Coordinates of C-alpha atoms and ligand atoms in Angstrom, one line a residue:
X1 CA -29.9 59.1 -20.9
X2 CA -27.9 59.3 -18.0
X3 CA -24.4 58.3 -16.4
X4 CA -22.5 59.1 -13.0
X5 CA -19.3 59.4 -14.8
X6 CA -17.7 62.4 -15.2
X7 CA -14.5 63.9 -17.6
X8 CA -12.8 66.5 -16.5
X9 CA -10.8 68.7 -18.5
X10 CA -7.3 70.2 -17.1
X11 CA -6.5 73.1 -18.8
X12 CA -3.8 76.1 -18.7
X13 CA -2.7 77.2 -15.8
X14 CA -4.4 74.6 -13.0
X15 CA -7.5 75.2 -14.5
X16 CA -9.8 72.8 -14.8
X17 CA -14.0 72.0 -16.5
X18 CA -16.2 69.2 -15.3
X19 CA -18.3 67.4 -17.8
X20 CA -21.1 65.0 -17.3
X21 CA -20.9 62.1 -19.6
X22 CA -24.5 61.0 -21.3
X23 CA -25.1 57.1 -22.0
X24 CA -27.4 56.2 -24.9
X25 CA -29.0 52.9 -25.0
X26 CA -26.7 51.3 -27.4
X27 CA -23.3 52.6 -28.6
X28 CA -20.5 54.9 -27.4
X29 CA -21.0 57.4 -24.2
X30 CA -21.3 61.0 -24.9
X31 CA -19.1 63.9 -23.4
X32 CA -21.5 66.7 -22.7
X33 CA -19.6 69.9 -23.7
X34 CA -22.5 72.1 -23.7
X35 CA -21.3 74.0 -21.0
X36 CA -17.5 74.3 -22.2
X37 CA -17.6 78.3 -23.8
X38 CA -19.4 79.6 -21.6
X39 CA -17.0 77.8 -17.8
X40 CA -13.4 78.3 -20.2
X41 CA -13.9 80.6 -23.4
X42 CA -12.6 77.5 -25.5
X43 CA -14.9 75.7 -28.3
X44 CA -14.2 72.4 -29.3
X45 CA -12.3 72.2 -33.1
X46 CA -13.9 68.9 -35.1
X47 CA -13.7 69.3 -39.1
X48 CA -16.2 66.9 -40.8
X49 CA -17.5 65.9 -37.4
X50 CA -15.5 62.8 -36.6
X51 CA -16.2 63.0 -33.0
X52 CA -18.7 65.0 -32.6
X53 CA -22.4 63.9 -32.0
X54 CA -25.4 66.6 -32.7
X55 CA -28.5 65.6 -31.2
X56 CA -30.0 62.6 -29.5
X57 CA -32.3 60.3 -31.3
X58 CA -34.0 57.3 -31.2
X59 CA -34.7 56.4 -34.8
X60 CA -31.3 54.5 -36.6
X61 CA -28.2 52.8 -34.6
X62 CA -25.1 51.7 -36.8
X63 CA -22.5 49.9 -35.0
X64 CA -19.9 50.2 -38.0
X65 CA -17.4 48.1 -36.2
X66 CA -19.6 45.0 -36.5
X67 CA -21.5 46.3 -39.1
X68 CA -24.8 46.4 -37.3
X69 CA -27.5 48.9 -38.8
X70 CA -30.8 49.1 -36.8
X71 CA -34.0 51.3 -37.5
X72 CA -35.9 52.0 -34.3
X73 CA -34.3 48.8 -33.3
X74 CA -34.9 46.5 -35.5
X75 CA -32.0 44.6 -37.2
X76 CA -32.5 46.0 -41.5
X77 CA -31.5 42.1 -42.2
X78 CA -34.8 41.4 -40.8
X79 CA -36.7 44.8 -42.2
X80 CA -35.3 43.7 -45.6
X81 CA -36.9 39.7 -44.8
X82 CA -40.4 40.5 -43.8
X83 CA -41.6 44.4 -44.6
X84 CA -42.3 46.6 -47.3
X85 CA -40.8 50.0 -47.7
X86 CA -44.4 51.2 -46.3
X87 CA -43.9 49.3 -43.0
X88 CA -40.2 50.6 -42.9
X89 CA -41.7 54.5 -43.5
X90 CA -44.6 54.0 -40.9
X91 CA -41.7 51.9 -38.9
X92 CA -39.0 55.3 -39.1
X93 CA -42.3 58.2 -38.4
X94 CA -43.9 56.4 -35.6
X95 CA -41.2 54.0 -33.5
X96 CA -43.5 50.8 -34.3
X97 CA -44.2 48.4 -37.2
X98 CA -47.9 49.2 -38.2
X99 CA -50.8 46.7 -37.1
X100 CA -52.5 45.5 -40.2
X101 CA -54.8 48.3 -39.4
X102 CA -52.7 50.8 -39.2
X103 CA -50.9 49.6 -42.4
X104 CA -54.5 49.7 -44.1
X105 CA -55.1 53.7 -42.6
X106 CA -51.7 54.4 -43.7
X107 CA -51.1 53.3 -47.2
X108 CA -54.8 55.1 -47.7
X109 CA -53.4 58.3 -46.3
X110 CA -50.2 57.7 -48.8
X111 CA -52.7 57.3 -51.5
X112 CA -54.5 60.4 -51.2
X113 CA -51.2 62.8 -52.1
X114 CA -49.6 60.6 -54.6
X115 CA -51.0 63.0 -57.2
X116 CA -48.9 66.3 -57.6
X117 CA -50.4 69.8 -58.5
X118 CA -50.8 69.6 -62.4
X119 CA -49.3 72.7 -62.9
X120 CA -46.1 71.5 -61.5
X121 CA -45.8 70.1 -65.0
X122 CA -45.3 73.3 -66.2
X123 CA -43.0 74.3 -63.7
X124 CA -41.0 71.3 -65.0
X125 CA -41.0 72.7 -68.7
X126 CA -38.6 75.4 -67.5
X127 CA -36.0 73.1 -67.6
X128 CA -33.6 71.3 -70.0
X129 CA -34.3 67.9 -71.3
X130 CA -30.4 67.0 -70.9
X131 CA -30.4 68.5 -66.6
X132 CA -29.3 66.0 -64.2
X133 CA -32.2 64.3 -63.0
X134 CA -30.7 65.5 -59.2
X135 CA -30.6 69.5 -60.5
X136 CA -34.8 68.7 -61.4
X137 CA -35.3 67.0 -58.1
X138 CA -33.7 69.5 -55.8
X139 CA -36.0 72.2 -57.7
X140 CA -39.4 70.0 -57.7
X141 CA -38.8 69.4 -54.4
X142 CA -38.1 72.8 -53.1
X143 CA -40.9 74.0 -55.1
X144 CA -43.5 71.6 -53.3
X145 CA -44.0 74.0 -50.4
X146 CA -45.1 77.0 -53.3
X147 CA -47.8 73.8 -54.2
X148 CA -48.7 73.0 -50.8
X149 CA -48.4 75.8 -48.5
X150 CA -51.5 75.1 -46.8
X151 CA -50.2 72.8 -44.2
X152 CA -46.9 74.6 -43.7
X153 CA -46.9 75.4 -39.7
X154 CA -44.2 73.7 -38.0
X155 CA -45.6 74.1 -34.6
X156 CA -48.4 72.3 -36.1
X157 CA -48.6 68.7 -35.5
X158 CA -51.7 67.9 -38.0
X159 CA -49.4 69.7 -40.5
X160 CA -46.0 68.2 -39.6
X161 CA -47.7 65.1 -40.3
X162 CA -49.1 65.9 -44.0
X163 CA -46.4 67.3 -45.4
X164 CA -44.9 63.9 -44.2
X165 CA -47.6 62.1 -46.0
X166 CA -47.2 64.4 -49.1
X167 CA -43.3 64.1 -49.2
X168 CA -43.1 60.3 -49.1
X169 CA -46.2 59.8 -51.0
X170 CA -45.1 62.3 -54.0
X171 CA -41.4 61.5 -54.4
X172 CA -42.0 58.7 -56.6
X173 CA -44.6 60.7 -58.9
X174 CA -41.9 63.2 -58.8
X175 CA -38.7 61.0 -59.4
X176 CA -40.6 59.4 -62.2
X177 CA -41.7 62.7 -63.9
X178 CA -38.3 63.7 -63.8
X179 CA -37.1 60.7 -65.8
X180 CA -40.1 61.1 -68.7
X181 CA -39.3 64.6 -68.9
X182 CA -35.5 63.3 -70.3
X183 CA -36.8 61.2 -72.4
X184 CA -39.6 63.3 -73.8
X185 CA -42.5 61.2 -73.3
X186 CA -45.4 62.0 -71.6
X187 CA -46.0 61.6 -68.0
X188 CA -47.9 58.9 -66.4
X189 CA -50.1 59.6 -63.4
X190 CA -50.1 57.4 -60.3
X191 CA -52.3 54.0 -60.0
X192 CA -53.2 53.4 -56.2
X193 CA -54.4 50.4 -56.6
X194 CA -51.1 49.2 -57.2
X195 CA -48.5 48.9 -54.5
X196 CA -46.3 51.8 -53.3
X197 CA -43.3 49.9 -55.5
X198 CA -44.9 49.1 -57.9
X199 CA -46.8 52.1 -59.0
X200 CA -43.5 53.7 -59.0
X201 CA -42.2 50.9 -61.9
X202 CA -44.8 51.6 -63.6
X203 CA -44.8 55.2 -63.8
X204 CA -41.3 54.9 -64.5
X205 CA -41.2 52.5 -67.2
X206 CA -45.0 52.0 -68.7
X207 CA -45.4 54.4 -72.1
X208 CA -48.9 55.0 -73.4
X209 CA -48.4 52.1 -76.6
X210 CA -47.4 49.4 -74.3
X211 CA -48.6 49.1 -70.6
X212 CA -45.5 47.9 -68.0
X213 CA -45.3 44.7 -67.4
X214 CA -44.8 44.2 -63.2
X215 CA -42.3 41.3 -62.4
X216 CA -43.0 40.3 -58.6
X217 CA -39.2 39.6 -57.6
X218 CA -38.6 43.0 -59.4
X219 CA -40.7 44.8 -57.8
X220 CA -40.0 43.4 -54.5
X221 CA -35.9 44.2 -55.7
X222 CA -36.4 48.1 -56.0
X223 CA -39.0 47.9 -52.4
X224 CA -35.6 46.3 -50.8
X225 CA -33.4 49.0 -52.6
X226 CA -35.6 51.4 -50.8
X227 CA -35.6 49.9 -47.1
X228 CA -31.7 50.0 -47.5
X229 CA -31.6 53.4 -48.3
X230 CA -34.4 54.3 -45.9
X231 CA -32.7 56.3 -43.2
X232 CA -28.7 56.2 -42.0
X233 CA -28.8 58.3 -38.7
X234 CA -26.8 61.5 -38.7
X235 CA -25.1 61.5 -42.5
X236 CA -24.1 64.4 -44.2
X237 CA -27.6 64.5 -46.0
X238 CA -29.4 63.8 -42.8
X239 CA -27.3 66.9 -41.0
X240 CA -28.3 68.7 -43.4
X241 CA -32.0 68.3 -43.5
X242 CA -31.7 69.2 -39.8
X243 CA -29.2 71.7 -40.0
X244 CA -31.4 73.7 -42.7
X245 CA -35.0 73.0 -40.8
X246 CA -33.4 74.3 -37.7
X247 CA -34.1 77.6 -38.8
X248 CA -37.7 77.1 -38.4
X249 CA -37.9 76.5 -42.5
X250 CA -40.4 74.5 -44.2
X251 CA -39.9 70.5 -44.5
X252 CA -40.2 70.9 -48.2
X253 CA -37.7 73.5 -48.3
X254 CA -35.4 71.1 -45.6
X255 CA -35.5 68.2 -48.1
X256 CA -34.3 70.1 -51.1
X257 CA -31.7 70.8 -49.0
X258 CA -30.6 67.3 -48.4
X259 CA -31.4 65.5 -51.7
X260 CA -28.9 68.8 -53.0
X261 CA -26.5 67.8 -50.6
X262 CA -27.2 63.7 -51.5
X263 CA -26.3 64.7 -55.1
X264 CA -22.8 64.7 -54.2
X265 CA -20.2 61.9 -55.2
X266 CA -18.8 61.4 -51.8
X267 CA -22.3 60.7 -50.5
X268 CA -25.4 59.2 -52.8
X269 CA -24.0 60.0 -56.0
X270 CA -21.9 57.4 -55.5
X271 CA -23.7 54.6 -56.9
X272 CA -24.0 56.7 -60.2
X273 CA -19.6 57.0 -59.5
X274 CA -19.3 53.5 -59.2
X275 CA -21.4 52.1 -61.7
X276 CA -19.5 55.0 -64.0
X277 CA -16.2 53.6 -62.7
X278 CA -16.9 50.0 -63.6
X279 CA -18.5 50.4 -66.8
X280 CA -15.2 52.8 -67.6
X281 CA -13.1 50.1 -66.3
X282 CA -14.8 47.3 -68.2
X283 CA -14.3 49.2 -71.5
X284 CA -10.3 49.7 -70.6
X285 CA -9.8 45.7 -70.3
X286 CA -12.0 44.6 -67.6
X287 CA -10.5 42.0 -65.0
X288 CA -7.1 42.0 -66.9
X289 CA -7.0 46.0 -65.8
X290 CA -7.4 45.4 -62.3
X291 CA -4.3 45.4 -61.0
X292 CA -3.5 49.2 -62.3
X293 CA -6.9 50.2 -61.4
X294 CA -6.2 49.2 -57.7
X295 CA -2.7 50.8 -57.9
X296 CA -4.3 54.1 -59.1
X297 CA -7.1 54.4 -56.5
X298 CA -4.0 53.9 -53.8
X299 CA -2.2 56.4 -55.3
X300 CA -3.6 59.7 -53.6
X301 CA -1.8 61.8 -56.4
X302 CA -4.1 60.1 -58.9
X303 CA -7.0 61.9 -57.3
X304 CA -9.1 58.9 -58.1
X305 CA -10.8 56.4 -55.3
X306 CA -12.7 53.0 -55.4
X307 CA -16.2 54.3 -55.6
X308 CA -18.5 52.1 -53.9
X309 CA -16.0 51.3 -50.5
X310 CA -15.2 53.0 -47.6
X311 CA -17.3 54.6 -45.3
X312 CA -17.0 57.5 -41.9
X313 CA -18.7 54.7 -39.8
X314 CA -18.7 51.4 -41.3
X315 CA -15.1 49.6 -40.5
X316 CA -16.6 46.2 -41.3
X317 CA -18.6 45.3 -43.9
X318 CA -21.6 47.8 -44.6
X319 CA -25.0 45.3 -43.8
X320 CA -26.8 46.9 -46.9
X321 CA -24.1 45.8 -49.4
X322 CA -24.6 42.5 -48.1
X323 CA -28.4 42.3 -48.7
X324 CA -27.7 44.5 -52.0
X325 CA -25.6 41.9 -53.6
X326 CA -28.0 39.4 -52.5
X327 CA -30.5 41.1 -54.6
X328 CA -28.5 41.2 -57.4
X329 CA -27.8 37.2 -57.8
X330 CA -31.8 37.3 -57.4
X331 CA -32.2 40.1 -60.0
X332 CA -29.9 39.0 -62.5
X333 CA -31.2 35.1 -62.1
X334 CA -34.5 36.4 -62.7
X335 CA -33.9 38.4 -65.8
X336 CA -31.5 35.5 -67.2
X337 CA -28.3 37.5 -66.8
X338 CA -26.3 35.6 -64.3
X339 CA -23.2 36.3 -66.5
X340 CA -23.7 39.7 -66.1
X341 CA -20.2 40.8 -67.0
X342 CA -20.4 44.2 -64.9
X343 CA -21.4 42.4 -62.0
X344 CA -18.7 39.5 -62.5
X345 CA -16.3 42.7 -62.5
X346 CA -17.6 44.2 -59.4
X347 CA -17.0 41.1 -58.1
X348 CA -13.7 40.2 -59.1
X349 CA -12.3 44.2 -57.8
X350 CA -14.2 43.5 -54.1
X351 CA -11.9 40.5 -53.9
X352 CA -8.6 41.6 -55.4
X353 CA -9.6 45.2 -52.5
X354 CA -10.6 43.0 -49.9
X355 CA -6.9 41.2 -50.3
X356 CA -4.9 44.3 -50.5
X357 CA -3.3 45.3 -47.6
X358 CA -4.2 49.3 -48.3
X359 CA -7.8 48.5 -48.4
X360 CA -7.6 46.3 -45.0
X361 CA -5.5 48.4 -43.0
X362 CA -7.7 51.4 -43.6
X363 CA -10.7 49.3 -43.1
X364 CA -12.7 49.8 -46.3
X365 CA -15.1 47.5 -47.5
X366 CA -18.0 47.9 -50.0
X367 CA -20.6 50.1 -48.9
X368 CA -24.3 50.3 -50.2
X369 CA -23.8 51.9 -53.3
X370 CA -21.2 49.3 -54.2
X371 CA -23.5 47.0 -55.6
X372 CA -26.9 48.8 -55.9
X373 CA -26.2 50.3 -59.4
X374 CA -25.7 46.9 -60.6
X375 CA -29.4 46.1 -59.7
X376 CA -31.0 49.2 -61.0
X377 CA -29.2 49.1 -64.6
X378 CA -31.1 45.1 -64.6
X379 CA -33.9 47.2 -63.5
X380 CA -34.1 49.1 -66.5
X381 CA -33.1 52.1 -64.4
X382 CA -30.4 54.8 -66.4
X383 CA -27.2 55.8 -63.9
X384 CA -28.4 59.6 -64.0
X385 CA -31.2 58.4 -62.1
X386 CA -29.8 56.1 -59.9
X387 CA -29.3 59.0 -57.0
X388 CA -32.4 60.2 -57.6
X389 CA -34.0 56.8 -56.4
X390 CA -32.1 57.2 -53.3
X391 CA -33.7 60.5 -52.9
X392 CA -37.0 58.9 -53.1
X393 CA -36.0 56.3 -50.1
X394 CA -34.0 58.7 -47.9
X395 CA -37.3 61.3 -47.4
X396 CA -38.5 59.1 -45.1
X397 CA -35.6 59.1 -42.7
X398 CA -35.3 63.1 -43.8
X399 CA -38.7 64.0 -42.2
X400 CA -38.6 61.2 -39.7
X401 CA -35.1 63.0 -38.6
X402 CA -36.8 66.1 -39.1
X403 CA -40.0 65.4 -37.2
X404 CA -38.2 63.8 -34.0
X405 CA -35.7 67.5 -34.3
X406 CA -38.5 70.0 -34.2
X407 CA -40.5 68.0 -31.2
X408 CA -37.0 67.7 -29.1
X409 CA -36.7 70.3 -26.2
X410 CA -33.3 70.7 -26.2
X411 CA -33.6 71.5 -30.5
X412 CA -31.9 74.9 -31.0
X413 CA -30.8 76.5 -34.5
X414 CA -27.6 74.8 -35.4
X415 CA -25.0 77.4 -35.1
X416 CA -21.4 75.7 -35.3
X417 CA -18.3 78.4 -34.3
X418 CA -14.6 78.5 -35.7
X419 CA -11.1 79.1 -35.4
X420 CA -10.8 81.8 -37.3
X421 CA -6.9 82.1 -39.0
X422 CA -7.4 85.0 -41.2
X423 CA -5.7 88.8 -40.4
X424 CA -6.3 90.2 -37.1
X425 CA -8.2 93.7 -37.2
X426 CA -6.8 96.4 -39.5
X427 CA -7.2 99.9 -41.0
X428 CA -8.6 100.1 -44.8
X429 CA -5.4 102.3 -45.9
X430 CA -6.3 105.7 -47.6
X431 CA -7.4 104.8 -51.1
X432 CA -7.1 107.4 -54.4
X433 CA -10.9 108.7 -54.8
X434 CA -11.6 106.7 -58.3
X435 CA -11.2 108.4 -61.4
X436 CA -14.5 109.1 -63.6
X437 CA -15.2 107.7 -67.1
X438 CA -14.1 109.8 -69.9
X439 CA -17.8 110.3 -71.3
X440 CA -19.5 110.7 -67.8
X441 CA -17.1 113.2 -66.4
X442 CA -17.8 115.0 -70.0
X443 CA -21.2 114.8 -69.3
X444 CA -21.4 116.1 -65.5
X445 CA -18.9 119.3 -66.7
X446 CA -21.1 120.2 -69.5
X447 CA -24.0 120.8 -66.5
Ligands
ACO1 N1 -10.7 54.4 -52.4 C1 -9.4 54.6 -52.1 N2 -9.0 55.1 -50.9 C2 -9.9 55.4 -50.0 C3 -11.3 55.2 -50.2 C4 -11.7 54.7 -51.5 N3 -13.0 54.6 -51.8 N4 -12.0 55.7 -49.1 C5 -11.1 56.1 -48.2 N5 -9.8 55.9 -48.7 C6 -8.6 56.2 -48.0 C7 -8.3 57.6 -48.0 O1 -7.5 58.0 -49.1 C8 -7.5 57.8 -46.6 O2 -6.2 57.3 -46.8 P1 -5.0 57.9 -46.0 O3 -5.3 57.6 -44.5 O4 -3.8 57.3 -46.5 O5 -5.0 59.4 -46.2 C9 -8.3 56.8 -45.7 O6 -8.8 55.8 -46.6 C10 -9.4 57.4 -44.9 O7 -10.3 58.0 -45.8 P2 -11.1 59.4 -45.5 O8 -11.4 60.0 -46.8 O9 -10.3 60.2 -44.5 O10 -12.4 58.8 -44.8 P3 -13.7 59.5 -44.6 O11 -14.4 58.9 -43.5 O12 -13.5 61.0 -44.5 O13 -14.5 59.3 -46.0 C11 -15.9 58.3 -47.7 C12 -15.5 58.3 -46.2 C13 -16.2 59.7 -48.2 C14 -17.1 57.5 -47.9 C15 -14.7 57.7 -48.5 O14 -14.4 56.4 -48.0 C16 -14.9 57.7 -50.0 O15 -14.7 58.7 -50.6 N6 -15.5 56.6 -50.6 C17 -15.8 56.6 -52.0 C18 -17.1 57.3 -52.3 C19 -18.3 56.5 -51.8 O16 -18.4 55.3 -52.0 N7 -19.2 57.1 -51.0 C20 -20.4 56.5 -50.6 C21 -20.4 56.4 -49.1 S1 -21.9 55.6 -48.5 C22 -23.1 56.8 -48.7 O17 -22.9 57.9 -48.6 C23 -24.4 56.3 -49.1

């Protein structure tokens, strides 16, 4: 990181601030502004941080005007080709695809936490049947560190690294628990002699009359759904895993944090939106509908929007709703449903957007999430779920984020300031002393 250039800001009266400007490897320069409160008394005022990078890192790049999304490097078209979600988790901790070896120590170390505590089951009976499977996650998660507070130091390098293991190893047990809690039927316990994937179908989807039977391009569907969703750099989620664990919290504690913050529409919970939005749309008249569909979501009064397009970085197509349609001609083919009528209608409203001039002049295009609820419904996967599968695949980047924040020198608490707008210092006016109740004045005369 370095660069010779140097901004320099002219201020009030002839004033004026030099800034160094940082270079990355890839991707926009950086205007260090570390030093600008403390040389002019000014902060910098940046809302939803559209120009405003946190930290350095060195695990994800997006270009989003080419629509270029890398992980440590490597181009996710080729991640989704020729690795598993395993490779792309080892791949996100360490900076470097696994050897064979390495794969072989590491899916054993997976496989030795995919169990959770058994009384977390009863933990789990404290909720309803009918929560969103997102409000169950964000407490099972945040309750893993009262399980497994015995590798909890965070200076602790041998413990940074097991809760890692424990976190990606248990979200699946945990996502699918989750989901046989709302239906009421008993939990199954992970097989690790089955793939990381595919254990996670199973436990999902197997019931104890009729085992689950595993479909390879199925299973290698939902491992692709995962590598997509693995890590996305510095998203609001992301932030907010680091933005919590800057405090010195637990990683457990950091993650609950971020799949709470993931829940939200504007972020995961959009594929659960969208698939919402199309199935809504389908019952209201389908493709003849589409034209007043499209004129309400560009209608800012209507308060609604296309769920499933647009995105803060991506002003090109997103690369993962590329690969995710991809995966849903090979899902649906599989399954015999090419005629899908949901995903003919998903179809149909990404062409008549990606015509409109309001959708091209603003630059939106389908995002992940566009297409991804389209392959878990095939799946066999319910909507309320759908965000909860993302929270599965995001912990990886979470605690490789995490990891690379607490082992940078420069990491501080995050502390952002303000402009504050509200009344300047003033006096409480002299208030009446306030009158007693009736019975207790009664009672403190009669003393
Ligand atoms: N439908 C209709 N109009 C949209 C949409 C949309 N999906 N997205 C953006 N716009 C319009 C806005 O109304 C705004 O128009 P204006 O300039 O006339 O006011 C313009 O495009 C810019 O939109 P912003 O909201 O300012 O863009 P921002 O970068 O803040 O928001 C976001 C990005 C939240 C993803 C937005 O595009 C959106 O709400 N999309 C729908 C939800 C969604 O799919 N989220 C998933 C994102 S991917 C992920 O998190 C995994």
């Amino acid at each position: 990181m370095g660069s010779n250039t140097k901004a320099v800001l002219n201020y009030g009266d002839g004033k004026s601030v030099e800034f160094p400007v940082l270079g990355g490897t890839i991707g926009p320069e950086v205007l260090d502004i570390r030093s600008l409160y403390g040389k002019s008394g000014m902060f910098t005022y940046d809302p939803g941080f559209m120009s405003t990078a946190s930290c350095q890192s060195k695990i994800t790049y997006i270009d989003g005007d080419q629509g270029v999304l890398l992980y440590r490097g490597y181009p996710i078209e080729q991640l989704a080709a020729n690795c598993d979600f395993l490779d792309t988790c080892y791949l996100l901790l360490k900076g470097e695809l696994p050897t064979p070896a390495q794969k072989k120590e590491f899916v054993q170390a997976i496989n030795q936490h995919t169990m959770v505590h058994e009384q977390m089951q009863f933990f789990m009976r404290g909720f309803r049947r009918d929560a969103h499977p997102m409000a169950v996650l964000t407490g099972l998660v945040g309750a893993l560190s009262a399980f497994y507070h015995d590798a909890l130091d965070i200076n602790s390098l041998r413990d940074r690294e097991i809760s890692a293991l424990r976190l990606i190893a248990k979200m699946p047990t945990l996502v699918a628990m989750s989901y046989k809690y709302s239906l009421g039927q008993p939990y199954f316990y992970p097989k690790n002699d089955l793939s990381y994937t595919a254990n996670f179908m199973r436990m999902m989807f197997a019931n104890p009359c009729e085992e689950y039977q595993l479909n390879d391009v199925l299973v290698r569907a939902l491992d692709r759904i995962f590598i997509l969703h693995a890590d996305h750099e510095q998203n609001a989620s992301t932030s907010t895993v680091r933005l919590c664990g800057s405090s010195g919290t637990n990683p457990f504690a950091a993650i609950a944090a971020g799949v709470a913050c993931l829940w939200g529409p504007a972020h995961g919970g959009a594929n659960e939106a969208c698939l919402n939005m199309l199935q809504r749309l389908q019952i209201q008249g389908g493709v003849e509908k589409l034209g007043e569909f499209i004129a309400k979501v560009k209608d800012p009064a209507s308060g609604a929007r296309l769920m499933g397009f647009g995105h803060r970085v991506y002003k090109n197509y997103d690369p993962r709703a590329k690969l995710m349609r991809e995966t849903c001609y090979e899902v649906l083919g599989e399954l015999g449903l090419q005629d899908d009528p949901l995903f003919k209608l998903a179809m149909a409203l990404e062409k008549v957007a990606l015509e409109d001039d309001y959708f091209v002049s603003r630059k939106l295009y389908p995002n992940v999430d566009y297409y991804s609820g389209i392959v878990q419904k095939a799946l066999g996967i319910p909507v309320a779920m759908f965000t909860g599968i993302f929270s599965l695949a995001r912990t990886a980047g979470w605690i490789a984020q995490w990891q690379e924040m607490i082992t940078d020198p420069e990491y501080k608490i995050g502390r952002p300031r303000q402009l504050y707008n509200g009344p300047a210092r003033r006096d409480v006016p002299a208030m009446k002393p306030k009158a007693m109740p009736a019975a207790k004045e009664a009672l403190a005369t009669a003393h």
